[in-house]
mmCIF file of C-alpha atoms in Angstrom:
data_model
loop_
_atom_site.group_PDB
_atom_site.id
_atom_site.type_symbol
_atom_site.label_atom_id
_atom_site.label_comp_id
_atom_site.label_asym_id
_atom_site.label_seq_id
_atom_site.Cartn_x
_atom_site.Cartn_y
_atom_site.Cartn_z
ATOM 1 C CA MET Z 21 2.987 52.614 84.085
ATOM 2 C CA ASN Z 22 6.856 51.828 83.822
ATOM 3 C CA GLY Z 23 6.251 48.143 82.788
ATOM 4 C CA LYS Z 24 4.390 49.911 79.693
ATOM 5 C CA LYS Z 25 7.876 51.841 79.062
ATOM 6 C CA ASP Z 26 9.691 48.754 79.526
ATOM 7 C CA PHE Z 27 7.257 46.790 76.984
ATOM 8 C CA PHE Z 28 7.740 49.866 74.485
ATOM 9 C CA ARG Z 29 10.972 49.672 74.567
ATOM 10 C CA ALA Z 30 12.092 46.062 74.631
ATOM 11 C CA VAL Z 31 9.621 45.566 71.220
ATOM 12 C CA GLY Z 32 10.966 49.016 70.215
ATOM 13 C CA ILE Z 33 8.236 51.575 70.526
ATOM 14 C CA ASN Z 34 9.103 54.935 71.613
ATOM 15 C CA ALA Z 35 8.099 55.291 74.678
ATOM 16 C CA GLU Z 36 8.245 58.695 75.810
ATOM 17 C CA ALA Z 37 6.091 59.062 72.602
ATOM 18 C CA HIS Z 38 3.506 56.684 73.846
ATOM 19 C CA GLY Z 39 3.000 58.308 77.418
ATOM 20 C CA PRO Z 40 -0.306 59.772 78.534
ATOM 21 C CA LYS Z 41 -1.153 60.170 74.999
ATOM 22 C CA ALA Z 42 -1.197 56.534 74.134
ATOM 23 C CA GLU Z 43 -4.431 55.611 75.435
ATOM 24 C CA VAL Z 44 -5.843 58.661 72.989
ATOM 25 C CA GLU Z 45 -3.429 58.234 69.958
ATOM 26 C CA ARG Z 46 -3.926 53.694 69.604
ATOM 27 C CA ILE Z 47 -0.698 52.472 67.868
ATOM 28 C CA PRO Z 48 -1.922 50.355 64.674
ATOM 29 C CA CYS Z 49 -2.229 47.088 65.688
ATOM 30 C CA GLU Z 50 -0.187 45.996 62.052
ATOM 31 C CA LYS Z 51 2.712 48.444 63.630
ATOM 32 C CA ILE Z 52 2.328 46.328 66.934
ATOM 33 C CA GLU Z 53 1.678 43.082 65.896
ATOM 34 C CA GLY Z 54 4.660 43.283 63.269
ATOM 35 C CA LEU Z 55 7.287 44.617 66.313
ATOM 36 C CA LEU Z 56 6.122 42.013 68.957
ATOM 37 C CA ASP Z 57 6.846 39.495 65.652
ATOM 38 C CA ASN Z 58 10.418 41.006 65.803
ATOM 39 C CA TYR Z 59 10.827 40.740 68.825
ATOM 40 C CA LEU Z 60 9.689 37.214 70.264
ATOM 41 C CA ILE Z 61 11.907 36.023 67.411
ATOM 42 C CA ARG Z 62 15.018 37.667 68.499
ATOM 43 C CA LEU Z 63 14.099 36.077 71.696
ATOM 44 C CA ASN Z 64 13.623 32.434 70.234
ATOM 45 C CA GLU Z 65 16.898 32.614 68.841
ATOM 46 C CA THR Z 66 18.706 32.577 72.694
ATOM 47 C CA LYS Z 67 16.753 29.498 73.314
ATOM 48 C CA VAL Z 68 19.378 26.643 73.522
ATOM 49 C CA ASN Z 69 16.714 23.657 74.387
ATOM 50 C CA HIS Z 70 13.408 22.460 71.525
ATOM 51 C CA LEU Z 71 11.806 19.463 71.117
ATOM 52 C CA ASP Z 72 11.813 16.738 68.417
ATOM 53 C CA THR Z 73 8.767 15.618 66.775
ATOM 54 C CA CYS Z 74 7.713 12.448 67.308
ATOM 55 C CA LYS Z 75 8.764 11.106 64.539
ATOM 56 C CA GLY Z 76 12.001 12.042 65.326
ATOM 57 C CA GLU Z 77 12.933 14.730 63.730
ATOM 58 C CA LYS Z 78 14.749 18.059 64.347
ATOM 59 C CA ALA Z 79 11.944 20.901 64.873
ATOM 60 C CA CYS Z 80 10.993 23.516 62.130
ATOM 61 C CA SER Z 81 13.723 21.162 59.993
ATOM 62 C CA CYS Z 82 13.831 23.638 57.160
ATOM 63 C CA SER Z 83 17.087 22.292 55.501
ATOM 64 C CA GLY Z 84 20.194 24.867 54.714
ATOM 65 C CA GLY Z 85 21.879 27.943 56.088
ATOM 66 C CA ASP Z 86 25.550 28.341 55.953
ATOM 67 C CA THR Z 87 28.311 25.164 57.696
ATOM 68 C CA SER Z 88 29.667 27.560 60.502
ATOM 69 C CA ASP Z 89 28.259 24.925 63.109
ATOM 70 C CA GLY Z 90 30.688 22.772 62.085
ATOM 71 C CA GLY Z 91 29.176 20.233 60.583
ATOM 72 C CA LYS Z 92 29.680 17.667 58.140
ATOM 73 C CA VAL Z 93 29.612 18.870 54.050
ATOM 74 C CA ASP Z 94 30.304 17.070 51.284
ATOM 75 C CA LEU Z 95 30.997 18.923 47.817
ATOM 76 C CA ILE Z 96 31.697 17.831 44.675
ATOM 77 C CA VAL Z 97 33.126 19.973 42.203
ATOM 78 C CA LEU Z 98 31.555 18.850 39.050
ATOM 79 C CA ILE Z 99 33.379 20.472 35.548
ATOM 80 C CA ASP Z 100 32.662 19.895 31.693
ATOM 81 C CA THR Z 101 35.806 18.538 30.008
ATOM 82 C CA SER Z 102 35.430 19.269 26.473
ATOM 83 C CA GLY Z 103 37.879 20.765 25.014
ATOM 84 C CA SER Z 104 37.670 24.411 25.499
ATOM 85 C CA MET Z 105 37.625 23.824 29.462
ATOM 86 C CA GLY Z 106 41.312 22.961 29.967
ATOM 87 C CA GLY Z 107 41.430 27.078 31.160
ATOM 88 C CA ALA Z 108 38.868 27.012 33.862
ATOM 89 C CA ALA Z 109 39.894 23.088 35.129
ATOM 90 C CA SER Z 110 43.629 24.750 35.575
ATOM 91 C CA SER Z 111 42.111 27.861 37.587
ATOM 92 C CA VAL Z 112 39.715 25.867 39.846
ATOM 93 C CA SER Z 113 42.642 23.787 40.634
ATOM 94 C CA ALA Z 114 44.787 26.302 41.817
ATOM 95 C CA ALA Z 115 42.087 27.974 43.683
ATOM 96 C CA ALA Z 116 41.064 24.455 45.898
ATOM 97 C CA ALA Z 117 43.307 24.926 48.267
ATOM 98 C CA LYS Z 118 43.539 28.528 49.435
ATOM 99 C CA ALA Z 119 39.694 28.298 49.089
ATOM 100 C CA VAL Z 120 38.779 25.339 51.501
ATOM 101 C CA GLU Z 121 41.406 27.529 53.944
ATOM 102 C CA LEU Z 122 39.292 30.500 53.693
ATOM 103 C CA ALA Z 123 36.486 28.264 53.941
ATOM 104 C CA LYS Z 124 37.449 26.767 57.485
ATOM 105 C CA GLU Z 125 38.058 30.189 58.715
ATOM 106 C CA ARG Z 126 34.540 31.333 57.417
ATOM 107 C CA CYS Z 127 32.244 28.079 58.461
ATOM 108 C CA PRO Z 128 34.256 25.409 60.273
ATOM 109 C CA GLY Z 129 33.102 21.742 59.435
ATOM 110 C CA ASP Z 130 34.176 18.622 58.473
ATOM 111 C CA LEU Z 131 34.726 19.011 54.646
ATOM 112 C CA LYS Z 132 34.683 16.028 51.696
ATOM 113 C CA VAL Z 133 35.947 17.585 48.270
ATOM 114 C CA ALA Z 134 35.359 15.510 45.206
ATOM 115 C CA TYR Z 135 37.141 17.036 41.947
ATOM 116 C CA MET Z 136 34.734 15.081 38.754
ATOM 117 C CA GLY Z 137 34.781 15.875 35.596
ATOM 118 C CA VAL Z 138 31.938 14.868 33.052
ATOM 119 C CA GLU Z 139 32.950 11.479 31.361
ATOM 120 C CA GLY Z 140 36.699 12.427 31.064
ATOM 121 C CA THR Z 141 39.278 13.977 33.531
ATOM 122 C CA TRP Z 142 41.831 16.574 32.596
ATOM 123 C CA ALA Z 143 45.284 15.803 33.033
ATOM 124 C CA GLY Z 144 47.538 17.795 35.337
ATOM 125 C CA THR Z 145 44.604 18.900 37.581
ATOM 126 C CA ASN Z 146 42.460 17.967 40.601
ATOM 127 C CA PHE Z 147 40.131 16.710 38.205
ATOM 128 C CA ILE Z 148 41.919 12.819 37.692
ATOM 129 C CA THR Z 149 38.412 11.117 38.085
ATOM 130 C CA ASN Z 150 35.780 10.646 34.979
ATOM 131 C CA HIS Z 151 32.272 10.584 36.800
ATOM 132 C CA LEU Z 152 30.412 7.935 35.125
ATOM 133 C CA SER Z 153 33.243 5.581 35.649
ATOM 134 C CA TYR Z 154 33.615 6.758 39.829
ATOM 135 C CA LEU Z 155 30.208 5.808 40.262
ATOM 136 C CA GLN Z 156 30.773 2.274 37.709
ATOM 137 C CA SER Z 157 32.992 1.818 40.219
ATOM 138 C CA ILE Z 158 30.932 2.522 43.567
ATOM 139 C CA ASN Z 159 27.751 0.956 42.571
ATOM 140 C CA ALA Z 160 26.055 -2.225 40.661
ATOM 141 C CA PRO Z 161 26.901 -3.013 37.157
ATOM 142 C CA SER Z 162 23.062 -2.769 36.306
ATOM 143 C CA THR Z 163 22.453 0.285 37.360
ATOM 144 C CA ILE Z 164 21.237 2.610 34.782
ATOM 145 C CA TYR Z 165 22.519 6.017 34.458
ATOM 146 C CA ALA Z 166 20.783 9.228 32.472
ATOM 147 C CA ALA Z 167 24.369 9.392 31.273
ATOM 148 C CA ASN Z 168 23.929 6.480 28.851
ATOM 149 C CA THR Z 169 19.840 6.545 28.810
ATOM 150 C CA ASN Z 170 19.774 10.110 27.734
ATOM 151 C CA TYR Z 171 23.046 10.863 26.102
ATOM 152 C CA VAL Z 172 22.658 13.415 23.441
ATOM 153 C CA GLY Z 173 25.086 15.236 21.183
ATOM 154 C CA TYR Z 174 28.896 15.273 23.266
ATOM 155 C CA SER Z 175 29.509 13.255 26.623
ATOM 156 C CA ALA Z 176 31.706 15.773 28.142
ATOM 157 C CA GLU Z 177 29.157 18.669 28.595
ATOM 158 C CA GLN Z 178 26.322 16.218 29.439
ATOM 159 C CA GLY Z 179 26.732 18.207 32.647
ATOM 160 C CA ALA Z 180 22.635 17.663 33.688
ATOM 161 C CA ASN Z 181 22.414 13.803 33.465
ATOM 162 C CA ALA Z 182 25.827 14.175 35.387
ATOM 163 C CA ILE Z 183 24.313 16.141 38.640
ATOM 164 C CA GLN Z 184 21.287 13.862 38.116
ATOM 165 C CA ASP Z 185 23.739 10.866 38.347
ATOM 166 C CA LEU Z 186 25.803 11.860 41.313
ATOM 167 C CA SER Z 187 22.950 13.188 43.269
ATOM 168 C CA GLN Z 188 21.224 9.704 43.027
ATOM 169 C CA TYR Z 189 24.258 7.462 43.577
ATOM 170 C CA TYR Z 190 26.945 9.028 44.745
ATOM 171 C CA ASN Z 191 28.222 8.025 48.296
ATOM 172 C CA TRP Z 192 27.461 11.069 50.696
ATOM 173 C CA ARG Z 193 28.002 10.648 53.520
ATOM 174 C CA GLU Z 194 25.057 10.213 56.497
ATOM 175 C CA GLY Z 195 24.187 13.353 57.981
ATOM 176 C CA ALA Z 196 25.698 15.424 55.479
ATOM 177 C CA CYS Z 197 24.965 18.657 53.596
ATOM 178 C CA ARG Z 198 25.508 18.130 49.466
ATOM 179 C CA ALA Z 199 26.748 20.055 47.247
ATOM 180 C CA ILE Z 200 27.468 20.185 43.522
ATOM 181 C CA PHE Z 201 29.039 23.126 41.693
ATOM 182 C CA TYR Z 202 29.259 22.684 37.924
ATOM 183 C CA ILE Z 203 31.908 24.607 36.052
ATOM 184 C CA SER Z 204 30.980 24.770 31.759
ATOM 185 C CA ASP Z 205 30.729 27.135 28.744
ATOM 186 C CA GLU Z 206 27.918 25.416 27.390
ATOM 187 C CA GLU Z 207 24.793 24.294 27.088
ATOM 188 C CA LEU Z 208 23.156 21.630 30.113
ATOM 189 C CA ASP Z 209 22.664 18.986 27.842
ATOM 190 C CA SER Z 210 25.819 19.404 25.245
ATOM 191 C CA ILE Z 211 26.227 21.835 22.746
ATOM 192 C CA SER Z 212 24.600 19.305 19.953
ATOM 193 C CA PRO Z 213 22.304 20.211 18.983
ATOM 194 C CA LEU Z 214 22.819 23.627 19.250
ATOM 195 C CA GLY Z 215 19.943 24.735 20.963
ATOM 196 C CA ASP Z 216 17.489 21.978 21.869
ATOM 197 C CA PHE Z 217 15.007 23.516 24.312
ATOM 198 C CA ALA Z 218 12.996 21.122 24.848
ATOM 199 C CA ASN Z 219 15.640 18.201 25.450
ATOM 200 C CA GLU Z 220 18.123 20.928 27.173
ATOM 201 C CA THR Z 221 15.147 22.283 29.642
ATOM 202 C CA ALA Z 222 13.836 18.352 30.372
ATOM 203 C CA ALA Z 223 17.533 17.125 31.349
ATOM 204 C CA THR Z 224 17.253 20.364 33.431
ATOM 205 C CA ASN Z 225 14.295 19.411 34.800
ATOM 206 C CA ALA Z 226 14.937 15.816 35.581
ATOM 207 C CA ALA Z 227 19.000 16.634 37.495
ATOM 208 C CA ILE Z 228 16.025 19.471 39.544
ATOM 209 C CA ALA Z 229 13.832 16.618 40.611
ATOM 210 C CA ALA Z 230 17.298 14.148 41.631
ATOM 211 C CA ALA Z 231 19.150 17.057 43.225
ATOM 212 C CA ASN Z 232 16.007 17.904 45.169
ATOM 213 C CA ALA Z 233 14.874 14.178 46.108
ATOM 214 C CA GLN Z 234 18.690 13.629 47.271
ATOM 215 C CA GLN Z 235 18.600 17.756 48.971
ATOM 216 C CA VAL Z 236 21.689 18.123 47.440
ATOM 217 C CA THR Z 237 22.155 21.226 46.480
ATOM 218 C CA VAL Z 238 23.215 22.613 43.582
ATOM 219 C CA PHE Z 239 26.309 25.287 42.569
ATOM 220 C CA ALA Z 240 27.169 26.062 38.969
ATOM 221 C CA HIS Z 241 29.325 28.571 36.578
ATOM 222 C CA HIS Z 242 28.853 29.442 33.296
ATOM 223 C CA LEU Z 243 31.415 31.041 31.192
ATOM 224 C CA ASN Z 244 28.959 33.057 28.622
ATOM 225 C CA TYR Z 245 31.586 34.011 26.646
ATOM 226 C CA GLN Z 246 30.159 32.408 23.792
ATOM 227 C CA GLY Z 247 26.735 34.119 24.002
ATOM 228 C CA ARG Z 248 24.485 31.218 24.357
ATOM 229 C CA ALA Z 249 20.587 32.132 24.374
ATOM 230 C CA PRO Z 250 19.045 33.509 27.159
ATOM 231 C CA GLN Z 251 17.179 29.635 27.323
ATOM 232 C CA ILE Z 252 20.075 28.311 27.897
ATOM 233 C CA ILE Z 253 21.113 30.811 31.302
ATOM 234 C CA GLN Z 254 17.454 30.140 32.647
ATOM 235 C CA ASN Z 255 18.122 26.946 32.856
ATOM 236 C CA TYR Z 256 21.280 27.528 34.095
ATOM 237 C CA LYS Z 257 19.252 29.828 36.664
ATOM 238 C CA ASP Z 258 16.629 27.298 37.371
ATOM 239 C CA LEU Z 259 18.661 24.600 38.093
ATOM 240 C CA CYS Z 260 20.612 26.183 41.055
ATOM 241 C CA ALA Z 261 17.092 28.382 42.273
ATOM 242 C CA ASN Z 262 14.896 25.623 42.815
ATOM 243 C CA THR Z 263 17.588 23.411 44.665
ATOM 244 C CA GLY Z 264 18.566 26.205 46.766
ATOM 245 C CA GLY Z 265 22.007 27.177 45.452
ATOM 246 C CA THR Z 266 23.875 29.957 43.287
ATOM 247 C CA TYR Z 267 24.107 30.893 39.810
ATOM 248 C CA TYR Z 268 27.033 32.811 38.732
ATOM 249 C CA GLU Z 269 28.856 33.554 35.886
ATOM 250 C CA SER Z 270 31.469 35.394 33.703
ATOM 251 C CA ALA Z 271 33.705 35.708 30.621
ATOM 252 C CA THR Z 272 36.810 33.787 31.525
ATOM 253 C CA PRO Z 273 37.695 34.080 35.390
ATOM 254 C CA ASN Z 274 41.165 33.455 36.439
ATOM 255 C CA ALA Z 275 42.316 31.548 39.924
ATOM 256 C CA ASP Z 276 41.377 34.160 42.124
ATOM 257 C CA GLU Z 277 37.402 34.304 41.292
ATOM 258 C CA TYR Z 278 37.570 30.832 42.001
ATOM 259 C CA VAL Z 279 38.663 30.823 45.791
ATOM 260 C CA LYS Z 280 35.642 33.605 46.042
ATOM 261 C CA MET Z 281 33.243 30.779 44.909
ATOM 262 C CA LEU Z 282 34.958 28.025 46.323
ATOM 263 C CA ALA Z 283 34.810 29.674 49.311
ATOM 264 C CA GLU Z 284 31.066 30.682 49.660
ATOM 265 C CA ILE Z 285 30.238 27.713 48.422
ATOM 266 C CA ILE Z 286 31.416 25.859 51.061
ATOM 267 C CA CYS Z 287 30.094 28.164 53.494
ATOM 268 C CA LYS Z 288 26.309 27.964 51.584
ATOM 269 C CA ALA Z 289 26.493 24.085 51.033
ATOM 270 C CA CYS Z 290 23.964 22.982 53.253
ATOM 271 C CA GLY Z 291 21.571 25.507 51.055
ATOM 272 C CA SER Z 292 19.421 28.559 51.131
ATOM 273 C CA LYS Z 293 16.635 28.591 53.878
ATOM 274 C CA CYS Z 294 14.476 29.165 51.149
ATOM 275 C CA LYS Z 295 13.812 27.337 47.923
ATOM 276 C CA SER Z 296 11.948 27.593 45.153
ATOM 277 C CA ILE Z 297 8.914 24.463 44.919
ATOM 278 C CA ALA Z 298 7.658 23.770 41.388
ATOM 279 C CA VAL Z 299 3.814 24.192 41.775
ATOM 280 C CA PRO Z 300 1.185 23.157 39.253
ATOM 281 C CA ASP Z 301 0.226 25.455 36.518
ATOM 282 C CA ILE Z 302 -3.026 26.428 37.488
ATOM 283 C CA HIS Z 303 -4.936 29.053 35.718
ATOM 284 C CA PRO Z 304 -8.575 30.399 35.822
ATOM 285 C CA CYS Z 305 -10.562 29.613 33.124
ATOM 286 C CA ILE Z 306 -11.301 32.978 30.842
ATOM 287 C CA SER Z 307 -13.828 33.274 28.228
ATOM 288 C CA ILE Z 308 -15.863 36.258 26.885
ATOM 289 C CA THR Z 309 -19.579 36.119 25.251
ATOM 290 C CA TRP Z 310 -22.214 37.918 23.551
ATOM 291 C CA GLY Z 311 -25.249 38.619 21.608
ATOM 292 C CA ASP Z 312 -28.987 36.772 22.082
ATOM 293 C CA SER Z 313 -28.929 34.730 19.143
ATOM 294 C CA ASP Z 314 -26.319 32.863 16.537
ATOM 295 C CA CYS Z 315 -26.827 35.141 13.715
ATOM 296 C CA ASP Z 316 -25.598 37.991 15.864
ATOM 297 C CA CYS Z 317 -22.177 38.817 14.307
ATOM 298 C CA ILE Z 318 -19.961 42.061 15.436
ATOM 299 C CA GLU Z 319 -20.170 44.173 12.734
ATOM 300 C CA THR Z 320 -17.915 47.512 11.714
ATOM 301 C CA ASP Z 321 -20.120 50.066 12.943
ATOM 302 C CA ASP Z 322 -21.519 48.229 16.394
ATOM 303 C CA PHE Z 323 -22.029 48.662 20.084
ATOM 304 C CA GLU Z 324 -22.193 45.216 21.876
ATOM 305 C CA VAL Z 325 -21.782 44.595 25.657
ATOM 306 C CA MET Z 326 -19.678 41.964 26.158
ATOM 307 C CA HIS Z 327 -19.082 39.446 29.264
ATOM 308 C CA ILE Z 328 -15.784 38.200 30.236
ATOM 309 C CA THR Z 329 -16.416 36.062 32.369
ATOM 310 C CA VAL Z 330 -14.106 34.051 34.909
ATOM 311 C CA CYS Z 331 -14.471 30.506 36.339
ATOM 312 C CA ASN Z 332 -12.732 28.173 38.978
ATOM 313 C CA CYS Z 333 -12.569 24.698 37.830
ATOM 314 C CA TYR Z 334 -10.746 23.205 40.422
ATOM 315 C CA SER Z 335 -12.181 21.929 44.045
ATOM 316 C CA ASN Z 336 -9.589 22.956 46.173
ATOM 317 C CA VAL Z 337 -8.204 26.327 45.484
ATOM 318 C CA ILE Z 338 -9.464 29.940 45.472
ATOM 319 C CA PHE Z 339 -8.800 32.066 43.461
ATOM 320 C CA LYS Z 340 -7.803 35.020 45.299
ATOM 321 C CA ASP Z 341 -8.122 38.584 44.613
ATOM 322 C CA PHE Z 342 -8.478 38.144 41.015
ATOM 323 C CA SER Z 343 -8.072 41.618 38.851
ATOM 324 C CA ILE Z 344 -7.881 41.980 35.103
ATOM 325 C CA GLY Z 345 -6.120 44.988 34.473
ATOM 326 C CA TYR Z 346 -6.767 46.397 30.801
ATOM 327 C CA ILE Z 347 -8.395 45.033 27.978
ATOM 328 C CA TYR Z 348 -8.023 46.228 24.298
ATOM 329 C CA VAL Z 349 -8.419 45.656 20.610
ATOM 330 C CA THR Z 350 -5.598 44.773 17.511
ATOM 331 C CA ASP Z 351 -5.837 43.778 14.603
ATOM 332 C CA GLU Z 352 -4.994 40.360 13.952
ATOM 333 C CA PHE Z 353 -1.312 40.376 13.240
ATOM 334 C CA GLY Z 354 -0.806 42.685 16.712
ATOM 335 C CA ARG Z 355 -0.830 45.733 15.544
ATOM 336 C CA ALA Z 356 -3.126 49.052 16.586
ATOM 337 C CA VAL Z 357 -6.394 49.231 14.862
ATOM 338 C CA PRO Z 358 -6.807 52.125 11.986
ATOM 339 C CA THR Z 359 -7.594 55.087 13.700
ATOM 340 C CA LEU Z 360 -10.608 57.456 12.244
ATOM 341 C CA PRO Z 361 -10.025 60.841 10.627
ATOM 342 C CA ASP Z 362 -10.833 62.540 14.785
ATOM 343 C CA GLY Z 363 -7.830 60.603 15.895
ATOM 344 C CA SER Z 364 -10.023 57.629 17.430
ATOM 345 C CA LEU Z 365 -9.547 54.586 16.982
ATOM 346 C CA SER Z 366 -11.847 52.667 14.803
ATOM 347 C CA VAL Z 367 -12.585 49.662 17.518
ATOM 348 C CA GLN Z 368 -12.152 49.646 21.398
ATOM 349 C CA ALA Z 369 -12.673 48.062 24.402
ATOM 350 C CA LEU Z 370 -14.735 50.649 26.893
ATOM 351 C CA PRO Z 371 -13.704 50.548 29.554
ATOM 352 C CA ILE Z 372 -10.500 49.671 29.221
ATOM 353 C CA GLY Z 373 -10.525 48.094 32.849
ATOM 354 C CA PRO Z 374 -9.029 47.215 35.775
ATOM 355 C CA PHE Z 375 -11.864 44.627 36.279
ATOM 356 C CA CYS Z 376 -11.790 43.350 39.659
ATOM 357 C CA PHE Z 377 -13.243 40.352 40.980
ATOM 358 C CA GLY Z 378 -12.425 39.504 44.190
ATOM 359 C CA ASP Z 379 -12.209 35.832 45.332
ATOM 360 C CA ILE Z 380 -13.488 33.502 42.906
ATOM 361 C CA GLY Z 381 -14.086 29.799 44.955
ATOM 362 C CA PRO Z 382 -13.517 26.544 44.425
ATOM 363 C CA CYS Z 383 -15.943 24.158 42.181
ATOM 364 C CA LEU Z 384 -18.580 22.976 44.157
ATOM 365 C CA ASP Z 385 -20.746 19.664 43.307
ATOM 366 C CA GLY Z 386 -19.434 19.330 39.877
ATOM 367 C CA LYS Z 387 -20.302 23.296 39.480
ATOM 368 C CA PRO Z 388 -17.368 25.659 38.891
ATOM 369 C CA THR Z 389 -17.418 29.191 40.187
ATOM 370 C CA CYS Z 390 -17.692 31.538 38.116
ATOM 371 C CA LYS Z 391 -18.051 35.953 38.092
ATOM 372 C CA SER Z 392 -18.724 37.686 34.610
ATOM 373 C CA ARG Z 393 -17.960 41.437 34.967
ATOM 374 C CA GLN Z 394 -19.098 43.718 31.886
ATOM 375 C CA PHE Z 395 -17.858 46.309 29.075
ATOM 376 C CA VAL Z 396 -18.936 47.545 25.527
ATOM 377 C CA LEU Z 397 -16.883 46.905 22.444
ATOM 378 C CA SER Z 398 -17.548 49.611 19.946
ATOM 379 C CA THR Z 399 -17.256 49.493 16.158
ATOM 380 C CA ARG Z 400 -17.231 52.759 14.218
ATOM 381 C CA GLY Z 401 -16.413 52.992 10.602
ATOM 382 C CA ALA Z 402 -13.704 49.700 11.257
ATOM 383 C CA LYS Z 403 -12.181 47.678 8.522
ATOM 384 C CA SER Z 404 -14.078 44.506 8.442
ATOM 385 C CA GLY Z 405 -11.608 41.174 9.045
ATOM 386 C CA LYS Z 406 -9.836 39.872 12.277
ATOM 387 C CA TYR Z 407 -9.283 41.250 14.779
ATOM 388 C CA LYS Z 408 -7.719 40.080 18.661
ATOM 389 C CA VAL Z 409 -9.383 40.987 21.859
ATOM 390 C CA ASN Z 410 -5.978 41.111 23.943
ATOM 391 C CA ILE Z 411 -6.603 41.025 28.057
ATOM 392 C CA GLY Z 412 -4.173 42.125 30.173
ATOM 393 C CA ALA Z 413 -2.372 41.876 33.391
ATOM 394 C CA ILE Z 414 -4.251 39.220 35.064
ATOM 395 C CA CYS Z 415 -3.677 39.015 38.581
ATOM 396 C CA TYR Z 416 -4.662 36.381 41.274
ATOM 397 C CA ASP Z 417 -3.476 34.496 44.331
ATOM 398 C CA VAL Z 418 -3.822 31.031 44.219
ATOM 399 C CA CYS Z 419 -4.823 29.212 48.017
ATOM 400 C CA PHE Z 420 -5.077 25.510 49.370
ATOM 401 C CA HIS Z 421 -6.128 25.185 52.308
ATOM 402 C CA TYR Z 422 -4.570 22.460 54.586
ATOM 403 C CA ASP Z 423 -5.710 20.191 57.491
ATOM 404 C CA THR Z 424 -3.037 18.892 59.206
ATOM 405 C CA ASN Z 425 -1.074 18.748 63.114
ATOM 406 C CA ALA Z 426 1.705 18.918 64.883
ATOM 407 C CA CYS Z 427 3.357 16.824 67.893
ATOM 408 C CA PHE Z 428 6.229 16.761 70.068
ATOM 409 C CA GLU Z 429 8.023 14.665 72.500
ATOM 410 C CA MET Z 430 8.571 16.121 76.048
ATOM 411 C CA THR Z 431 10.817 14.648 79.122
ATOM 412 C CA LEU Z 432 9.844 16.012 82.701
ATOM 413 C CA CYS Z 433 12.755 15.928 84.967
ATOM 414 C CA LYS Z 434 12.321 15.253 88.421
ATOM 415 C CA SER Z 435 11.630 18.126 91.106
#
């Protein structure tokens, strides 16, 4: 019994509360699994040796984490060199030395910091290197840069293109964590043309792809005093989140704020261990049908049994726990349908929901897997014309099936 109590204590269960009664009042399996998981992870963190994979990789090589192990860090601090950014350039430069010292206290390592302007420089600051000129000086003359080929608007504000080029062509040190910290008060694809969201997003996605391909973590500070559109802010957030970095924003930061930002970025330069991954846009095929003949129309006084059908047209995924939260009808402009004198709706779907479909399996033998549910469309004294049947709270998980294997190399020492 003492052994059982010791085990309970180790994994975090109150041993006294599970004495003689433990044989009767069983501990839920989910609780035991959770406690054991935490217990074994704590034990694992005390282990100092590991097996490398047969490909020579470190076991569980999720990139990321802090730099407290003394590893190498390459950081590029990149700034928009348009006229409005002079104050920020001075503030960053004033913060640089103190930030580096603070970072060395928190996460000592082999740090290399480069300060660059986007196709320009700032005299009297740390930003005396033009990023494109620098890349051209260290690479072949035939190298094609995004900053040249995708040029739109003002070159000094082409942050996304600059991040793409630096990720691909900068002379990163072997084995170093790679990071870029971009500072700007404008769009990632320049202010001109303002609000060109399609090209802006395309440039941002190209920068994300290049950064991830080269294992570069991107951080950004957006000076938000100009009140740019939400799409612009979202692109900044996506750029950072999808590469493992952090997004910062403020109106008029000072040197003290940049000390904190830079020190934090240096310590997080290896990126978050949890990164977003681009996933394909996977949607079910949803249809609504009714009627037994072509001439069966929905009338202004009617009672029609409608079928809502969900199909999986993919051969390698399952739609897990598929459900539709509600169905409601509006007029063609999305407004509420007219009501009758008694206050009831002249057109309505019954029931409103929810509709549960369970799992919808993959397409098999060239045929999609489908499931249907019924609802009633009731019309009473309705006005003729166009209406919309709206389906909301469509929820599901997309499950892929993988078959893989793993191999680790082991050396036996002679006894």
